[in-house]
Coordinates of C-alpha atoms and ligand atoms in Angstrom, one line a residue:
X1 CA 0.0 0.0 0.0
X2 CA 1.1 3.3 -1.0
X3 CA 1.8 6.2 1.3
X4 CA -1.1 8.0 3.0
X5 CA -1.2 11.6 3.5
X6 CA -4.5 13.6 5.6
X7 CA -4.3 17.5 4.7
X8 CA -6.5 19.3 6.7
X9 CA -7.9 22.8 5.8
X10 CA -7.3 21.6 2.3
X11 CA -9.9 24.2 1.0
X12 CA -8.1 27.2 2.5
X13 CA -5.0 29.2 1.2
X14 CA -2.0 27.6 2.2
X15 CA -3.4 23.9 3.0
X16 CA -4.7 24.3 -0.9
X17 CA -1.0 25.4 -2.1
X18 CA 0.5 22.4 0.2
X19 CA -1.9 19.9 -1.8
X20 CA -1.3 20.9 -5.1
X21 CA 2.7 20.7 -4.1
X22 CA 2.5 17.4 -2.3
X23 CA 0.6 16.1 -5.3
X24 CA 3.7 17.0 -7.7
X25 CA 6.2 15.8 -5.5
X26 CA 4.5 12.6 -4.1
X27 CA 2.8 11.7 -7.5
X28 CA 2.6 8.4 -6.0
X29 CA 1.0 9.1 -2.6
X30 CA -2.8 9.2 -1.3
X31 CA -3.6 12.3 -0.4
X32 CA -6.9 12.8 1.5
X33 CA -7.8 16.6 2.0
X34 CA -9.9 17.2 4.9
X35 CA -11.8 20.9 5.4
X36 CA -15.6 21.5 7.0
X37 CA -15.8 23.8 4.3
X38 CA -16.0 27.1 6.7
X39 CA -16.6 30.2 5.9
X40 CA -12.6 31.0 4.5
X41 CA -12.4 27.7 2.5
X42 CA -13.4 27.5 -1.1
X43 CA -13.4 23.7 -2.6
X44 CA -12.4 26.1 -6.0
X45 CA -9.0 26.1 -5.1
X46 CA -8.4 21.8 -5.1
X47 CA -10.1 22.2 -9.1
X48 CA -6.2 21.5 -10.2
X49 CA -6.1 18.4 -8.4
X50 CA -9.4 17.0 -8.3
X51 CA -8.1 13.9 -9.7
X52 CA -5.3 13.3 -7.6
X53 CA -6.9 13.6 -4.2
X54 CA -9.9 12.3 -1.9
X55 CA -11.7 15.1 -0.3
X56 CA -13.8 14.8 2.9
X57 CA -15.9 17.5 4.4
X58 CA -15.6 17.0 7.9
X59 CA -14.8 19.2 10.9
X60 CA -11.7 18.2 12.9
X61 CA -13.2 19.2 16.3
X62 CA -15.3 16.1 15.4
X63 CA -13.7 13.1 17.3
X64 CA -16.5 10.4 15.7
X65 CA -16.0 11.8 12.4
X66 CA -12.2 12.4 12.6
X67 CA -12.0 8.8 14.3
X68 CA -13.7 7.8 11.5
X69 CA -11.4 9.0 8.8
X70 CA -8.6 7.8 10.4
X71 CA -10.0 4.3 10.5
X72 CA -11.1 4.6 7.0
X73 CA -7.8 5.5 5.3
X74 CA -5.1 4.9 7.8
X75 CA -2.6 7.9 6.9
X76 CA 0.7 7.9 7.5
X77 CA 1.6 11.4 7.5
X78 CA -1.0 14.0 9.3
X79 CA -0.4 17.7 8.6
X80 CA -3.2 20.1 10.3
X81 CA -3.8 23.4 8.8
X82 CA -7.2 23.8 9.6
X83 CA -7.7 26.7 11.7
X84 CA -9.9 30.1 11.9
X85 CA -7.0 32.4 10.4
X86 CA -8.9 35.6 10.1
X87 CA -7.8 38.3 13.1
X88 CA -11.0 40.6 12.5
X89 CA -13.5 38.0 12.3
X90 CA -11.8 36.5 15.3
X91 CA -12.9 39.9 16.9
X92 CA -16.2 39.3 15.9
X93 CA -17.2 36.0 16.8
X94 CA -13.8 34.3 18.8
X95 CA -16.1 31.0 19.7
X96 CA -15.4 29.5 16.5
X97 CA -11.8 30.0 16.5
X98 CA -11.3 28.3 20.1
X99 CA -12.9 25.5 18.8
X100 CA -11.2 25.4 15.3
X101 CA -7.8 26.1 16.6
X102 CA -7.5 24.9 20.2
X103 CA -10.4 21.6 20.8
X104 CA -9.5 21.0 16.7
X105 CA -5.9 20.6 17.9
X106 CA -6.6 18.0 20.4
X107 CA -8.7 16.2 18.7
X108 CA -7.1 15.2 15.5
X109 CA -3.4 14.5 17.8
X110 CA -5.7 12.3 19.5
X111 CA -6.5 10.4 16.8
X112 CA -3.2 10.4 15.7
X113 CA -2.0 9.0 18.9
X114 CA -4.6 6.1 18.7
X115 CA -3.9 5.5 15.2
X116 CA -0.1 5.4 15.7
X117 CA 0.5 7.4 12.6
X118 CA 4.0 8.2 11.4
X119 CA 4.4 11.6 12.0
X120 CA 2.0 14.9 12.5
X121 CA 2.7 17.9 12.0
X122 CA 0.5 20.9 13.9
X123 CA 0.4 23.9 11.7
X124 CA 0.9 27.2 14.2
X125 CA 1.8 30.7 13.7
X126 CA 4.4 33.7 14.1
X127 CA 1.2 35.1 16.0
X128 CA 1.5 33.2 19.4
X129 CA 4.6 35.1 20.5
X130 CA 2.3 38.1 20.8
X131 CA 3.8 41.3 19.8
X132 CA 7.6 42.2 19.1
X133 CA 8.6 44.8 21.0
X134 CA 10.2 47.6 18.7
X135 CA 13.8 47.4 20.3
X136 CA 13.7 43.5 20.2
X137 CA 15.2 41.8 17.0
X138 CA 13.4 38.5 16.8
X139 CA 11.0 35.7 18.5
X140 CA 12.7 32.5 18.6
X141 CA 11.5 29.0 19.2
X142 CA 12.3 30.1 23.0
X143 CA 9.9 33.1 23.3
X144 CA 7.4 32.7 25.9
X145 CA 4.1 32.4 23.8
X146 CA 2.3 35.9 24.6
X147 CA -1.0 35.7 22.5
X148 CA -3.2 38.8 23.2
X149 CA -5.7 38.5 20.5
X150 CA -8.8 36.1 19.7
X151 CA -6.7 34.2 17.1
X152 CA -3.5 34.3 18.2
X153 CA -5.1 33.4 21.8
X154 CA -6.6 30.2 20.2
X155 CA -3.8 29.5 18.1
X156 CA -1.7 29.4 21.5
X157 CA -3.9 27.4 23.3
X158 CA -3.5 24.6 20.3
X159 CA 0.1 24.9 20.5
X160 CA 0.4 24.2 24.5
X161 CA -1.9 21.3 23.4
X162 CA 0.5 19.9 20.7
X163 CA 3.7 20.8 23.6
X164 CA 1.9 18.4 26.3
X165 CA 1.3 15.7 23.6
X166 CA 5.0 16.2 22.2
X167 CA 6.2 15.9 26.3
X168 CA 3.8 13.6 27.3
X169 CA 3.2 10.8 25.0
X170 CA 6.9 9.7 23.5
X171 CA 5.2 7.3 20.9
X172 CA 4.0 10.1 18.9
X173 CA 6.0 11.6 16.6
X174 CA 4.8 15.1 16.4
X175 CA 5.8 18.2 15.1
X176 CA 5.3 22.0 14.8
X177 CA 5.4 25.3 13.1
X178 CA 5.3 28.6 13.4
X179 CA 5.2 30.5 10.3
X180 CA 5.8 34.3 9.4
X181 CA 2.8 36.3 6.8
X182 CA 2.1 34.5 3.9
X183 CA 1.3 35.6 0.6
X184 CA 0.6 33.6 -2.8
X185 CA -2.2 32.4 -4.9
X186 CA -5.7 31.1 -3.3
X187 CA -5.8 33.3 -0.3
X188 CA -9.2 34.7 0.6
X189 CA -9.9 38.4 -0.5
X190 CA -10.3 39.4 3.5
X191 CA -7.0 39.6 3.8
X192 CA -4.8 42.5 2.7
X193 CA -2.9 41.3 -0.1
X194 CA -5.7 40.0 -2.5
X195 CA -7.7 42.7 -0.9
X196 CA -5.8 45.3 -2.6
X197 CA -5.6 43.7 -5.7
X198 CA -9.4 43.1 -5.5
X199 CA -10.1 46.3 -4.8
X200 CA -8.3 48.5 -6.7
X201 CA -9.1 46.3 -10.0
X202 CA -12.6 47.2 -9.0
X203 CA -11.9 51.1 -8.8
X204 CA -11.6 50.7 -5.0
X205 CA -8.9 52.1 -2.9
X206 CA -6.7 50.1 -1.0
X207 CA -7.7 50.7 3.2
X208 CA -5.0 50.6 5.1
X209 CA -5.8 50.0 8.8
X210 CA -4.8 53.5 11.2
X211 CA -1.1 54.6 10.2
X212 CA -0.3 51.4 8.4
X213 CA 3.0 51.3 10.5
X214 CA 2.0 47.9 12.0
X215 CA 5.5 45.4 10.7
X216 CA 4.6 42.3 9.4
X217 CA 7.8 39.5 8.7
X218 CA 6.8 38.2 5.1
X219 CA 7.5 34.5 3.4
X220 CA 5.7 32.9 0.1
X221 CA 3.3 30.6 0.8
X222 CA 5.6 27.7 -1.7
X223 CA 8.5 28.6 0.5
X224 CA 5.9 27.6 3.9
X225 CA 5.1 24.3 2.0
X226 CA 8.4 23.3 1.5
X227 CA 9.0 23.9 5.0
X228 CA 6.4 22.1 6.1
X229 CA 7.4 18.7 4.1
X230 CA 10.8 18.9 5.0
X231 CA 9.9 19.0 8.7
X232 CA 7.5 16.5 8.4
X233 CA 10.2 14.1 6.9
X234 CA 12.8 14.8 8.6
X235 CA 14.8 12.4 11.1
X236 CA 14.7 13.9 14.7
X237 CA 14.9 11.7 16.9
X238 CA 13.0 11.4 20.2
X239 CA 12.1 14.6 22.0
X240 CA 15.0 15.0 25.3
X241 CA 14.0 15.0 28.7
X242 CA 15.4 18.9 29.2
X243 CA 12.6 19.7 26.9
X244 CA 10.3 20.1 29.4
X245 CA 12.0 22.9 30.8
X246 CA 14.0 24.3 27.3
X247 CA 11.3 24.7 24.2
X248 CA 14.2 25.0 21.9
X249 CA 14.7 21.7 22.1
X250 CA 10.8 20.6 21.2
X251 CA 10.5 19.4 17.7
X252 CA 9.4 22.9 16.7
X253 CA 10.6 25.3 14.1
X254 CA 10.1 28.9 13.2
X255 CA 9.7 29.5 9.6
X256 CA 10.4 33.3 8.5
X257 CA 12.2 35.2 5.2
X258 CA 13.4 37.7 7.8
X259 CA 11.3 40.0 5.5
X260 CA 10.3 43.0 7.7
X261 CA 8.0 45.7 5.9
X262 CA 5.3 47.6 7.0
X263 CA 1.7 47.5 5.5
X264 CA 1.8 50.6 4.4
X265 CA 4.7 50.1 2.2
X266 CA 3.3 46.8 1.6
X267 CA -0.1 48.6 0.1
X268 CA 2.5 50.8 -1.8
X269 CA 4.2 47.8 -3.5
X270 CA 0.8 46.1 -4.4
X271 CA -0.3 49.1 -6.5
X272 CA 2.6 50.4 -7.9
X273 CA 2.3 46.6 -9.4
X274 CA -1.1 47.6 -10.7
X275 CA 0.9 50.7 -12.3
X276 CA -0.9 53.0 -10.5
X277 CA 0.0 56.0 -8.0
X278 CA -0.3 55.0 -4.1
X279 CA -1.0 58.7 -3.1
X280 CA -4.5 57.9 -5.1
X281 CA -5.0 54.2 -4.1
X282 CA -4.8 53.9 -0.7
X283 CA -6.8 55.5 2.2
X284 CA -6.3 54.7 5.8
X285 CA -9.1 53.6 7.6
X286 CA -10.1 53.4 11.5
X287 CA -7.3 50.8 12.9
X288 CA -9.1 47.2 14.4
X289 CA -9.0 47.3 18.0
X290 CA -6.3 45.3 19.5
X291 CA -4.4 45.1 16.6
X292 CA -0.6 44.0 17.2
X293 CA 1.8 46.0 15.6
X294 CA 5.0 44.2 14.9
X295 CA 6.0 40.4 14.3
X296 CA 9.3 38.7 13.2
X297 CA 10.6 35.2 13.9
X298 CA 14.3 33.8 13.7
X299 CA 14.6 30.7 11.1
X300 CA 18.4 30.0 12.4
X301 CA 16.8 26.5 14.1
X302 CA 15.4 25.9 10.6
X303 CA 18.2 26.8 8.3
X304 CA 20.9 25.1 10.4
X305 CA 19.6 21.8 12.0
X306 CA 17.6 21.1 8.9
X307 CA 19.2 23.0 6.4
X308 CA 16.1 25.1 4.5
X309 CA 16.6 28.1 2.4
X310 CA 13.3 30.2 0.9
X311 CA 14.0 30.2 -2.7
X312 CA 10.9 33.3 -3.4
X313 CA 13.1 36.9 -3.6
X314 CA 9.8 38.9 -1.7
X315 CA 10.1 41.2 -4.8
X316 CA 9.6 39.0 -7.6
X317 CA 7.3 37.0 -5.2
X318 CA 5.0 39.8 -4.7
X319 CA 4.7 40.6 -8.6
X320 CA 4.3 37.3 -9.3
X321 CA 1.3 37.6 -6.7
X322 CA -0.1 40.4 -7.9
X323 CA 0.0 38.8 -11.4
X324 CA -1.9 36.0 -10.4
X325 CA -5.2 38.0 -9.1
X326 CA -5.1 39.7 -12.5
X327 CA -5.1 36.6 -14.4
X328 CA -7.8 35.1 -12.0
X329 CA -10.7 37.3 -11.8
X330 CA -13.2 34.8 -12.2
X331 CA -11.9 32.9 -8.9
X332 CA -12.4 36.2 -6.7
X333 CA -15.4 36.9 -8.8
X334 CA -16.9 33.8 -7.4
X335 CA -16.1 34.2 -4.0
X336 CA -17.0 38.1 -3.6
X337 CA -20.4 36.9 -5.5
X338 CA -20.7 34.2 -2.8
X339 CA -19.5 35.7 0.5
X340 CA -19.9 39.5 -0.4
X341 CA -17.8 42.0 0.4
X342 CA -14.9 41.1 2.6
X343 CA -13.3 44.5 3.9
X344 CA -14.1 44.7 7.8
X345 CA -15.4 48.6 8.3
X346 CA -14.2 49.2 11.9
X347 CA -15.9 52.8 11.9
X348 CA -19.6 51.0 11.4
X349 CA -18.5 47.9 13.9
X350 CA -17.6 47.4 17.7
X351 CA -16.4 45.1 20.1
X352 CA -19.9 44.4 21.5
X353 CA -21.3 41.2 21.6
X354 CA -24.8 40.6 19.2
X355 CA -27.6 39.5 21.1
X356 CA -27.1 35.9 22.2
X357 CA -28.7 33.7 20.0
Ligands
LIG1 N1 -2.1 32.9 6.3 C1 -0.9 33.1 7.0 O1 -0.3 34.1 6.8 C2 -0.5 32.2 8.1 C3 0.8 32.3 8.7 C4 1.2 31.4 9.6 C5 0.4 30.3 10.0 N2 -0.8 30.2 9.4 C6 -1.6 29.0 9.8 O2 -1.7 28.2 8.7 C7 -3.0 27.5 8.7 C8 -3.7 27.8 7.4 O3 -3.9 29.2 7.3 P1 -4.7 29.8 6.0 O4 -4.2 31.2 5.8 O5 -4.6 28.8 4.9 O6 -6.1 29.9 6.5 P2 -7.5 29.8 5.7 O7 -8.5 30.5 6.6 O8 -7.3 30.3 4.3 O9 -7.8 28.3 5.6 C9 -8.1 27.5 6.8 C10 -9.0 26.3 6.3 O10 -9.3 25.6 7.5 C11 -10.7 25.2 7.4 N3 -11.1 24.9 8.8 C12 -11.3 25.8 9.8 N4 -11.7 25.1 10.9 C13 -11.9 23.8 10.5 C14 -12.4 22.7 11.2 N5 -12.8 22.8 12.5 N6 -12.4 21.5 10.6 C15 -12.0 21.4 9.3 N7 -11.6 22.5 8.5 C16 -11.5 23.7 9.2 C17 -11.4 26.4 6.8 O11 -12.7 26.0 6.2 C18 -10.4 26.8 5.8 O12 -10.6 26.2 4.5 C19 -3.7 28.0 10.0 O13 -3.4 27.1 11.0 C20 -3.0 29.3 10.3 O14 -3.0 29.6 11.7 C21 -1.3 31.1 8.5

């Protein structure tokens, strides 16, 4: 039998870029692609390998139906990238990111634990660290986790989940990551990259969130992929006992481009790739409340113990990026038709709670 892989947010951004790679470099390989098919996901983005993979709507907070999968194809290789992801809608409604990204965690290393799989690998965030204080150069896998906001608070809670199963339960071979901003092909409209794009190819300006001075660290979403897989299959033995009091030595690695740049220079780049002028394109808008302003992680564990480079320059990466929602206007057509407009008006919204249902 052939080797199995379970994908999970499969329907999202990156876990739809990590299928579409793990189907061109495992052309032998099962892949099952897993999503609930939540409000960010859009089956759309597995059309170019449709007839490489199983898909299987199914929430993983769902131990029967998760237990159930796992039974039914037996995978090898579990990589979890199913999560909430969006920090404003987090704001909005955080209920269904703690159960997403913190019970969602537990349950599918659960079921990895009781299926004995091979390895799995928990999909975390830059975000968990909390905010990087200006002075500071980087977060490393040895920063305290100081999440402050809905996501990154739930994102957090999943990862002191995957620590006690890494500490706890030596039989499992399980991994994690914590990646810097991603940009590339497939990623929802809501967020500011595609946004911009989106919006300016619709005679929209580009809204830039209070000063736009927030610093965000930068990587392509291929250069995340290849990460991921080459954590996944990499030999690292079992976890040592001064773990539990040295997280450096956890079977966890920060994935970054050291690329620093702030959004408002980011929202500069993305339309002076649509040619036009950013004095006339972009408009700042009331800032979200809480919003962190600066991330960047430290690859160094990465690039020396398991020797990964990012091959993406950020400036050809972001053309390349800004190409792509050019040349697909029917996919964000679709999905702006579908789900409407996906800019978050802070001036109209607050932080109080709707009426309970
Ligand atoms: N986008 C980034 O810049 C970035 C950076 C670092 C880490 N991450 C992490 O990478 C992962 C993927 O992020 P993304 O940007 O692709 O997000 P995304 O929102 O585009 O996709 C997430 C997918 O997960 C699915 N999902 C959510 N809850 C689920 C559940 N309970 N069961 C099954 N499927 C569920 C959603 O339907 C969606 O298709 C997340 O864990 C995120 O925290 C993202």
């Amino acid at each position: 039998m052939g080797t199995v892989y379970l994908v999970t947010g499969a329907a999202g951004f990156i876990g739809a870029n990590y299928v579409h790679l793990l189907a061109e470099w495992e052309p032998d390989a099962e892949i099952v692609a897993v999503d609930h098919l939540g409000f960010a996901s859009n089956l759309a983005n597995l059309d170019p390998v449709r007839d490489r993979i199983s898909f299987e709507c199914a929430d993983i907070a769902d131990p029967t139906a998760m237990a159930e999968l796992y039974r039914r194809y037996a995978p090898q290789f579990v990589v979890n990238f199913a999560a909430e992801s969006h920090n404003d809608r987090a704001i909005l409604d955080p209920s269904a990111f703690m159960r997403s990204n913190a019970l969602g965690a537990q349950v599918l290393a659960e079921c990895s634990r009781r299926a004995s799989v091979r390895t799995h690998l928990h999909v975390s965030t830059i975000e968990v660290y909390g905010e990087l204080p200006a002075h500071e150069a980087s977060f490393t896998e040895r920063s305290p986790l100081n999440a402050k906001t809905p996501y990154s608070a739930a994102k957090a809670a999943g990862d002191q989940i995957v620590r006690a199963y890494m500490c706890t339960y030596p039989e499992l071979d399980i991994r994690m990551t914590h990646c810097a901003n991603n940009y590339g092909p497939y990623q929802l409209p809501e967020k500011l990259i595609p946004l911009a794009v989106t919006n300016v190819l619709r005679g929209r300006k580009v809204p830039v969130y209070g000063d736009g001075l927030q610093r965000r660290d930068w990587l392509h979403v291929a250069d995340h992929c290849a990460a991921v897989h080459r954590i996944l299959h990499a030999e690292l033995g079992p976890v040592p006992d001064a773990a539990g009091t040295d997280p450096g030595l956890l079977p966890i690695f920060d994935i970054s481009a050291r690329h620093e740049i702030s959004n408002l220079d980011l929202a500069h780049r993305v339309v002076t790739e649509l040619g036009l002028d950013p004095d006339e394109w972009i408009a700042h808008i009331p800032d979200r409340p809480n919003h962190d302003r600066r991330y960047l992680i430290d690859p160094a564990k990465l690039e020396t113990q398991l020797g990964w480079r990012p091959v993406h320059e950020f400036e050809t990466g972001i053309a390349e990026t800004v190409a792509w929602y050019v040349a697909h206007r029917d996919w964000w057509e679709q999905i702006i038709a579908e789900k409407g407009e996906l800019e978050v008006d802070w001036s109209r919204m607050g932080t109080t709670a709707p009426a309970a249902p």
